[in-house]
mmCIF file of C-alpha atoms in Angstrom:
data_model
loop_
_atom_site.group_PDB
_atom_site.id
_atom_site.type_symbol
_atom_site.label_atom_id
_atom_site.label_comp_id
_atom_site.label_asym_id
_atom_site.label_seq_id
_atom_site.Cartn_x
_atom_site.Cartn_y
_atom_site.Cartn_z
ATOM 1 C CA MET N 507 50.508 -300.104 75.714
ATOM 2 C CA GLU N 508 46.946 -299.058 76.374
ATOM 3 C CA GLU N 509 47.877 -297.996 79.890
ATOM 4 C CA GLN N 510 50.712 -295.910 78.530
ATOM 5 C CA VAL N 511 48.353 -294.099 76.158
ATOM 6 C CA GLU N 512 46.005 -293.405 79.037
ATOM 7 C CA MET N 513 48.813 -292.174 81.287
ATOM 8 C CA VAL N 514 50.121 -289.842 78.599
ATOM 9 C CA GLY N 515 46.618 -288.532 77.903
ATOM 10 C CA ARG N 516 45.875 -287.833 81.557
ATOM 11 C CA ALA N 517 49.255 -286.243 82.226
ATOM 12 C CA PHE N 518 48.875 -284.069 79.168
ATOM 13 C CA VAL N 519 45.354 -282.909 80.135
ATOM 14 C CA GLU N 520 46.479 -282.028 83.657
ATOM 15 C CA HIS N 521 49.438 -280.076 82.307
ATOM 16 C CA TYR N 522 47.406 -278.312 79.602
ATOM 17 C CA TYR N 523 44.686 -276.980 81.890
ATOM 18 C CA HIS N 524 47.156 -276.098 84.612
ATOM 19 C CA LEU N 525 49.050 -273.915 82.130
ATOM 20 C CA PHE N 526 45.797 -272.495 80.785
ATOM 21 C CA ASP N 527 44.650 -271.505 84.271
ATOM 22 C CA THR N 528 47.943 -270.198 85.661
ATOM 23 C CA GLN N 529 50.192 -269.158 82.772
ATOM 24 C CA ARG N 530 48.136 -269.015 79.590
ATOM 25 C CA SER N 531 50.908 -267.603 77.391
ATOM 26 C CA SER N 532 52.978 -270.735 78.029
ATOM 27 C CA LEU N 533 50.501 -272.802 76.025
ATOM 28 C CA SER N 534 52.674 -271.825 73.042
ATOM 29 C CA SER N 535 55.020 -274.652 74.045
ATOM 30 C CA LEU N 536 52.259 -277.161 73.267
ATOM 31 C CA TYR N 537 51.423 -276.112 69.696
ATOM 32 C CA HIS N 538 53.392 -276.132 66.424
ATOM 33 C CA GLN N 539 53.059 -274.280 63.111
ATOM 34 C CA SER N 540 50.940 -277.127 61.778
ATOM 35 C CA SER N 541 48.555 -277.143 64.757
ATOM 36 C CA MET N 542 44.848 -276.422 64.281
ATOM 37 C CA LEU N 543 42.329 -275.135 66.787
ATOM 38 C CA THR N 544 38.575 -274.831 66.278
ATOM 39 C CA PHE N 545 37.260 -272.735 69.150
ATOM 40 C CA GLU N 546 33.464 -272.503 69.281
ATOM 41 C CA GLY N 547 33.406 -272.913 65.509
ATOM 42 C CA GLN N 548 36.206 -270.427 64.763
ATOM 43 C CA ARG N 549 39.178 -272.016 62.943
ATOM 44 C CA LEU N 550 42.760 -271.051 63.638
ATOM 45 C CA GLN N 551 46.025 -272.484 62.415
ATOM 46 C CA GLY N 552 49.561 -272.243 63.768
ATOM 47 C CA VAL N 553 50.911 -271.640 67.263
ATOM 48 C CA ASP N 554 50.950 -267.836 66.864
ATOM 49 C CA HIS N 555 47.310 -267.492 65.837
ATOM 50 C CA ILE N 556 46.170 -270.088 68.348
ATOM 51 C CA CYS N 557 47.965 -268.452 71.251
ATOM 52 C CA PHE N 558 46.775 -265.012 70.211
ATOM 53 C CA LYS N 559 43.196 -266.298 70.344
ATOM 54 C CA LEU N 560 43.616 -268.018 73.711
ATOM 55 C CA ASN N 561 45.401 -265.033 75.244
ATOM 56 C CA HIS N 562 42.612 -262.704 74.110
ATOM 57 C CA LEU N 563 39.552 -264.571 75.346
ATOM 58 C CA PRO N 564 37.209 -262.200 77.225
ATOM 59 C CA PHE N 565 38.226 -263.268 80.713
ATOM 60 C CA ASP N 566 41.356 -263.158 82.835
ATOM 61 C CA LYS N 567 41.151 -265.650 85.641
ATOM 62 C CA CYS N 568 39.604 -269.034 85.043
ATOM 63 C CA HIS N 569 39.685 -272.543 86.416
ATOM 64 C CA HIS N 570 39.042 -275.772 84.505
ATOM 65 C CA LEU N 571 37.576 -278.671 86.470
ATOM 66 C CA ILE N 572 37.813 -281.956 84.560
ATOM 67 C CA SER N 573 34.996 -284.518 84.802
ATOM 68 C CA THR N 574 36.012 -287.147 82.225
ATOM 69 C CA ILE N 575 39.109 -288.002 80.173
ATOM 70 C CA ASP N 576 38.975 -290.672 77.450
ATOM 71 C CA THR N 577 42.040 -291.644 75.402
ATOM 72 C CA GLN N 578 42.718 -293.861 72.409
ATOM 73 C CA PRO N 579 45.760 -294.338 70.167
ATOM 74 C CA SER N 580 45.068 -292.639 66.844
ATOM 75 C CA SER N 581 46.174 -294.486 63.732
ATOM 76 C CA SER N 582 48.921 -292.040 62.793
ATOM 77 C CA ALA N 583 52.449 -292.730 63.956
ATOM 78 C CA GLY N 584 52.180 -292.666 67.738
ATOM 79 C CA GLY N 585 49.345 -290.157 67.924
ATOM 80 C CA ILE N 586 46.799 -290.103 70.747
ATOM 81 C CA VAL N 587 43.243 -288.754 70.747
ATOM 82 C CA VAL N 588 42.035 -287.351 74.057
ATOM 83 C CA PHE N 589 38.389 -286.446 74.730
ATOM 84 C CA VAL N 590 37.707 -284.269 77.772
ATOM 85 C CA SER N 591 34.580 -282.968 79.422
ATOM 86 C CA GLY N 592 34.415 -280.629 82.358
ATOM 87 C CA SER N 593 33.455 -277.202 83.624
ATOM 88 C CA LEU N 594 35.088 -273.830 83.289
ATOM 89 C CA ARG N 595 34.726 -271.392 86.128
ATOM 90 C CA LEU N 596 35.307 -267.726 85.318
ATOM 91 C CA ALA N 597 36.230 -265.228 88.025
ATOM 92 C CA GLY N 598 33.163 -263.239 89.015
ATOM 93 C CA GLU N 599 30.666 -265.555 87.302
ATOM 94 C CA GLU N 600 28.224 -267.441 89.492
ATOM 95 C CA HIS N 601 27.688 -270.486 87.265
ATOM 96 C CA PRO N 602 30.480 -272.498 85.658
ATOM 97 C CA LEU N 603 30.323 -273.195 81.911
ATOM 98 C CA ARG N 604 30.314 -276.801 80.794
ATOM 99 C CA PHE N 605 32.593 -277.776 77.923
ATOM 100 C CA SER N 606 33.881 -280.654 75.815
ATOM 101 C CA GLN N 607 37.260 -280.638 74.106
ATOM 102 C CA MET N 608 39.204 -283.052 71.961
ATOM 103 C CA PHE N 609 42.959 -283.080 71.402
ATOM 104 C CA HIS N 610 44.972 -285.053 68.877
ATOM 105 C CA LEU N 611 48.471 -285.299 70.309
ATOM 106 C CA MET N 612 51.499 -286.154 68.178
ATOM 107 C CA PRO N 613 54.931 -287.184 69.476
ATOM 108 C CA THR N 614 57.851 -284.764 69.223
ATOM 109 C CA LEU N 615 61.405 -285.807 68.402
ATOM 110 C CA GLN N 616 62.382 -285.051 71.994
ATOM 111 C CA GLY N 617 59.979 -287.693 73.312
ATOM 112 C CA SER N 618 57.099 -285.503 74.468
ATOM 113 C CA PHE N 619 53.821 -284.551 72.738
ATOM 114 C CA TYR N 620 52.348 -281.503 71.066
ATOM 115 C CA VAL N 621 48.784 -280.636 70.074
ATOM 116 C CA GLN N 622 48.234 -281.190 66.360
ATOM 117 C CA ASN N 623 44.418 -280.861 66.522
ATOM 118 C CA ASP N 624 42.296 -279.111 69.134
ATOM 119 C CA ILE N 625 38.512 -278.657 69.068
ATOM 120 C CA PHE N 626 36.667 -276.850 71.875
ATOM 121 C CA ARG N 627 32.907 -276.524 72.393
ATOM 122 C CA LEU N 628 30.815 -275.197 75.241
ATOM 123 C CA ASN N 629 27.920 -277.469 76.236
ATOM 124 C CA TYR N 630 24.790 -275.367 76.590
ATOM 125 C CA GLY N 631 21.438 -276.233 78.085
ATOM 126 C CA MET W 1405 34.952 -283.750 48.344
ATOM 127 C CA ASP W 1406 35.605 -280.797 50.606
ATOM 128 C CA PRO W 1407 36.292 -281.861 54.233
ATOM 129 C CA ASP W 1408 33.340 -279.962 55.711
ATOM 130 C CA ALA W 1409 30.914 -281.488 53.247
ATOM 131 C CA LEU W 1410 32.471 -284.879 53.837
ATOM 132 C CA SER W 1411 32.161 -284.733 57.604
ATOM 133 C CA LYS W 1412 28.574 -283.471 57.451
ATOM 134 C CA ALA W 1413 27.700 -286.278 55.050
ATOM 135 C CA PHE W 1414 29.357 -288.825 57.292
ATOM 136 C CA VAL W 1415 27.605 -287.548 60.430
ATOM 137 C CA GLU W 1416 24.219 -287.596 58.712
ATOM 138 C CA HIS W 1417 24.797 -291.114 57.429
ATOM 139 C CA TYR W 1418 26.088 -292.363 60.785
ATOM 140 C CA TYR W 1419 23.188 -291.125 62.886
ATOM 141 C CA THR W 1420 20.519 -292.019 60.331
ATOM 142 C CA THR W 1421 21.895 -295.558 60.298
ATOM 143 C CA PHE W 1422 22.044 -295.581 64.100
ATOM 144 C CA ASP W 1423 18.441 -294.403 64.361
ATOM 145 C CA THR W 1424 16.900 -296.623 61.672
ATOM 146 C CA ASN W 1425 19.132 -299.684 61.179
ATOM 147 C CA ARG W 1426 21.608 -299.913 64.029
ATOM 148 C CA ALA W 1427 23.127 -303.237 62.880
ATOM 149 C CA GLY W 1428 24.031 -301.493 59.624
ATOM 150 C CA LEU W 1429 26.734 -299.587 61.523
ATOM 151 C CA ALA W 1430 28.919 -302.685 61.108
ATOM 152 C CA ASN W 1431 30.249 -301.542 57.752
ATOM 153 C CA LEU W 1432 31.436 -298.231 59.206
ATOM 154 C CA TYR W 1433 33.914 -299.973 61.528
ATOM 155 C CA GLN W 1434 36.790 -302.404 60.961
ATOM 156 C CA GLU W 1435 38.671 -304.926 63.108
ATOM 157 C CA THR W 1436 41.074 -302.248 64.313
ATOM 158 C CA SER W 1437 38.358 -299.738 65.227
ATOM 159 C CA MET W 1438 38.028 -298.579 68.833
ATOM 160 C CA LEU W 1439 34.967 -297.277 70.651
ATOM 161 C CA THR W 1440 34.904 -295.786 74.146
ATOM 162 C CA PHE W 1441 31.243 -295.572 75.144
ATOM 163 C CA GLU W 1442 30.671 -293.758 78.427
ATOM 164 C CA GLY W 1443 34.095 -294.914 79.571
ATOM 165 C CA GLN W 1444 33.760 -298.535 78.411
ATOM 166 C CA LYS W 1445 36.419 -299.553 75.838
ATOM 167 C CA ILE W 1446 35.499 -301.863 72.986
ATOM 168 C CA GLN W 1447 37.562 -302.959 69.977
ATOM 169 C CA GLY W 1448 36.615 -304.373 66.598
ATOM 170 C CA SER W 1449 33.552 -303.955 64.402
ATOM 171 C CA GLN W 1450 31.669 -306.981 65.736
ATOM 172 C CA ASN W 1451 32.167 -306.111 69.411
ATOM 173 C CA ILE W 1452 31.320 -302.485 68.748
ATOM 174 C CA VAL W 1453 28.104 -303.303 66.926
ATOM 175 C CA ASN W 1454 27.165 -305.818 69.638
ATOM 176 C CA LYS W 1455 27.516 -303.049 72.179
ATOM 177 C CA LEU W 1456 25.511 -300.533 70.168
ATOM 178 C CA THR W 1457 22.706 -302.931 69.303
ATOM 179 C CA SER W 1458 22.350 -304.018 72.922
ATOM 180 C CA LEU W 1459 22.037 -300.539 74.455
ATOM 181 C CA PRO W 1460 19.049 -300.346 76.836
ATOM 182 C CA PHE W 1461 16.703 -298.625 74.400
ATOM 183 C CA GLN W 1462 15.171 -299.479 71.062
ATOM 184 C CA GLN W 1463 13.889 -296.428 69.287
ATOM 185 C CA CYS W 1464 16.001 -293.318 69.393
ATOM 186 C CA LYS W 1465 16.632 -290.139 67.430
ATOM 187 C CA HIS W 1466 19.828 -288.121 67.300
ATOM 188 C CA SER W 1467 19.541 -284.376 66.531
ATOM 189 C CA ILE W 1468 22.851 -282.754 65.761
ATOM 190 C CA THR W 1469 23.645 -279.271 67.048
ATOM 191 C CA THR W 1470 27.305 -278.763 66.043
ATOM 192 C CA VAL W 1471 29.799 -280.531 63.747
ATOM 193 C CA ASP W 1472 33.474 -279.496 63.705
ATOM 194 C CA CYS W 1473 36.136 -281.186 61.600
ATOM 195 C CA GLN W 1474 39.883 -281.023 61.034
ATOM 196 C CA PRO W 1475 42.289 -283.130 58.946
ATOM 197 C CA SER W 1476 44.333 -285.340 61.292
ATOM 198 C CA GLY W 1477 47.550 -285.742 59.317
ATOM 199 C CA PRO W 1478 49.303 -286.973 56.157
ATOM 200 C CA ALA W 1479 47.453 -290.310 56.107
ATOM 201 C CA GLY W 1480 44.270 -288.506 55.034
ATOM 202 C CA GLY W 1481 42.395 -288.993 58.308
ATOM 203 C CA MET W 1482 39.622 -286.659 59.464
ATOM 204 C CA LEU W 1483 38.648 -285.757 63.022
ATOM 205 C CA VAL W 1484 34.949 -284.978 63.531
ATOM 206 C CA PHE W 1485 33.561 -283.541 66.770
ATOM 207 C CA VAL W 1486 29.802 -283.613 67.222
ATOM 208 C CA SER W 1487 27.406 -282.360 69.863
ATOM 209 C CA GLY W 1488 23.686 -282.920 69.910
ATOM 210 C CA ASN W 1489 20.638 -284.428 71.571
ATOM 211 C CA LEU W 1490 19.515 -288.013 71.851
ATOM 212 C CA GLN W 1491 15.768 -288.513 72.251
ATOM 213 C CA LEU W 1492 14.739 -291.936 73.488
ATOM 214 C CA ALA W 1493 11.219 -293.211 72.797
ATOM 215 C CA GLY W 1494 9.034 -292.744 75.852
ATOM 216 C CA GLU W 1495 11.433 -290.402 77.651
ATOM 217 C CA GLN W 1496 10.270 -286.848 78.272
ATOM 218 C CA HIS W 1497 13.680 -285.142 78.138
ATOM 219 C CA ALA W 1498 16.356 -285.613 75.503
ATOM 220 C CA LEU W 1499 19.881 -286.542 76.601
ATOM 221 C CA LYS W 1500 22.704 -284.263 75.532
ATOM 222 C CA PHE W 1501 25.841 -285.868 74.125
ATOM 223 C CA SER W 1502 29.239 -285.175 72.576
ATOM 224 C CA GLN W 1503 31.039 -287.593 70.301
ATOM 225 C CA MET W 1504 34.300 -287.607 68.396
ATOM 226 C CA PHE W 1505 35.135 -289.731 65.375
ATOM 227 C CA HIS W 1506 38.517 -290.227 63.705
ATOM 228 C CA LEU W 1507 37.759 -291.303 60.143
ATOM 229 C CA MET W 1508 40.347 -293.044 57.980
ATOM 230 C CA PRO W 1509 40.179 -293.468 54.193
ATOM 231 C CA THR W 1510 39.547 -296.900 52.670
ATOM 232 C CA PRO W 1511 41.256 -298.041 49.448
ATOM 233 C CA GLN W 1512 37.829 -297.852 47.759
ATOM 234 C CA GLY W 1513 37.675 -294.095 48.377
ATOM 235 C CA SER W 1514 35.276 -293.959 51.309
ATOM 236 C CA PHE W 1515 35.911 -293.672 55.074
ATOM 237 C CA TYR W 1516 35.613 -295.881 58.114
ATOM 238 C CA VAL W 1517 35.613 -295.055 61.823
ATOM 239 C CA TYR W 1518 38.992 -295.786 63.400
ATOM 240 C CA ASN W 1519 38.424 -293.997 66.746
ATOM 241 C CA ASP W 1520 35.018 -293.294 68.313
ATOM 242 C CA ILE W 1521 34.463 -291.734 71.743
ATOM 243 C CA PHE W 1522 30.951 -291.046 73.069
ATOM 244 C CA ARG W 1523 29.987 -289.160 76.240
ATOM 245 C CA LEU W 1524 26.687 -287.946 77.591
ATOM 246 C CA ASN W 1525 26.756 -284.335 78.758
ATOM 247 C CA TYR W 1526 25.120 -284.153 82.136
ATOM 248 C CA ALA W 1527 23.842 -280.857 83.486
#
């Protein structure tokens, strides 16, 4: 059971950042109307607002490199919490930015997962 | 209590307890609680507190830089995402860390830590 949670978490993270880096608008498939994102302290709710924010970040090309992925089952009905740390390389920038992000994934009726909660923070210093 | 105030209060209480009375963390966890500490998975209040009280340092001080929170769902849970610095006694440079908590309500009207994930942020 624990292994399954870990597998789902890792597969999700790989898929999420791959979409982010190659086809950012497709992230809309991973959020619902109830989803919440806090991006560097700014709060957004709902797939439309979230995707608008992510599609309008002040950079075009980027690449996420993941250092750590930790997963645990969350208490609610098949949910999974995923805690990620890594670096974000922006095209044209010499130094990558370090970040931490947590996702709370909830199962869909079709047997996959969507992002119910998403919190992103850059790690400075 | 408003969720932001609640999460700030929890974070303050958690790290003050950690820094001054680490064994006192036991009443913030239950048998079902899970901690992943730098990749090591531990379950249950007793095992978690054993881990935290046997970390290779005695005196420490957490300073919190950011606290973000979101409600986790209909069960009344709260996700709290923290970043900050951890100063160990005798060490020149503070360690940077990120930590997430998933708090669940108790029947008595307070909260306990159901999920806890801690990671140092290396440069």
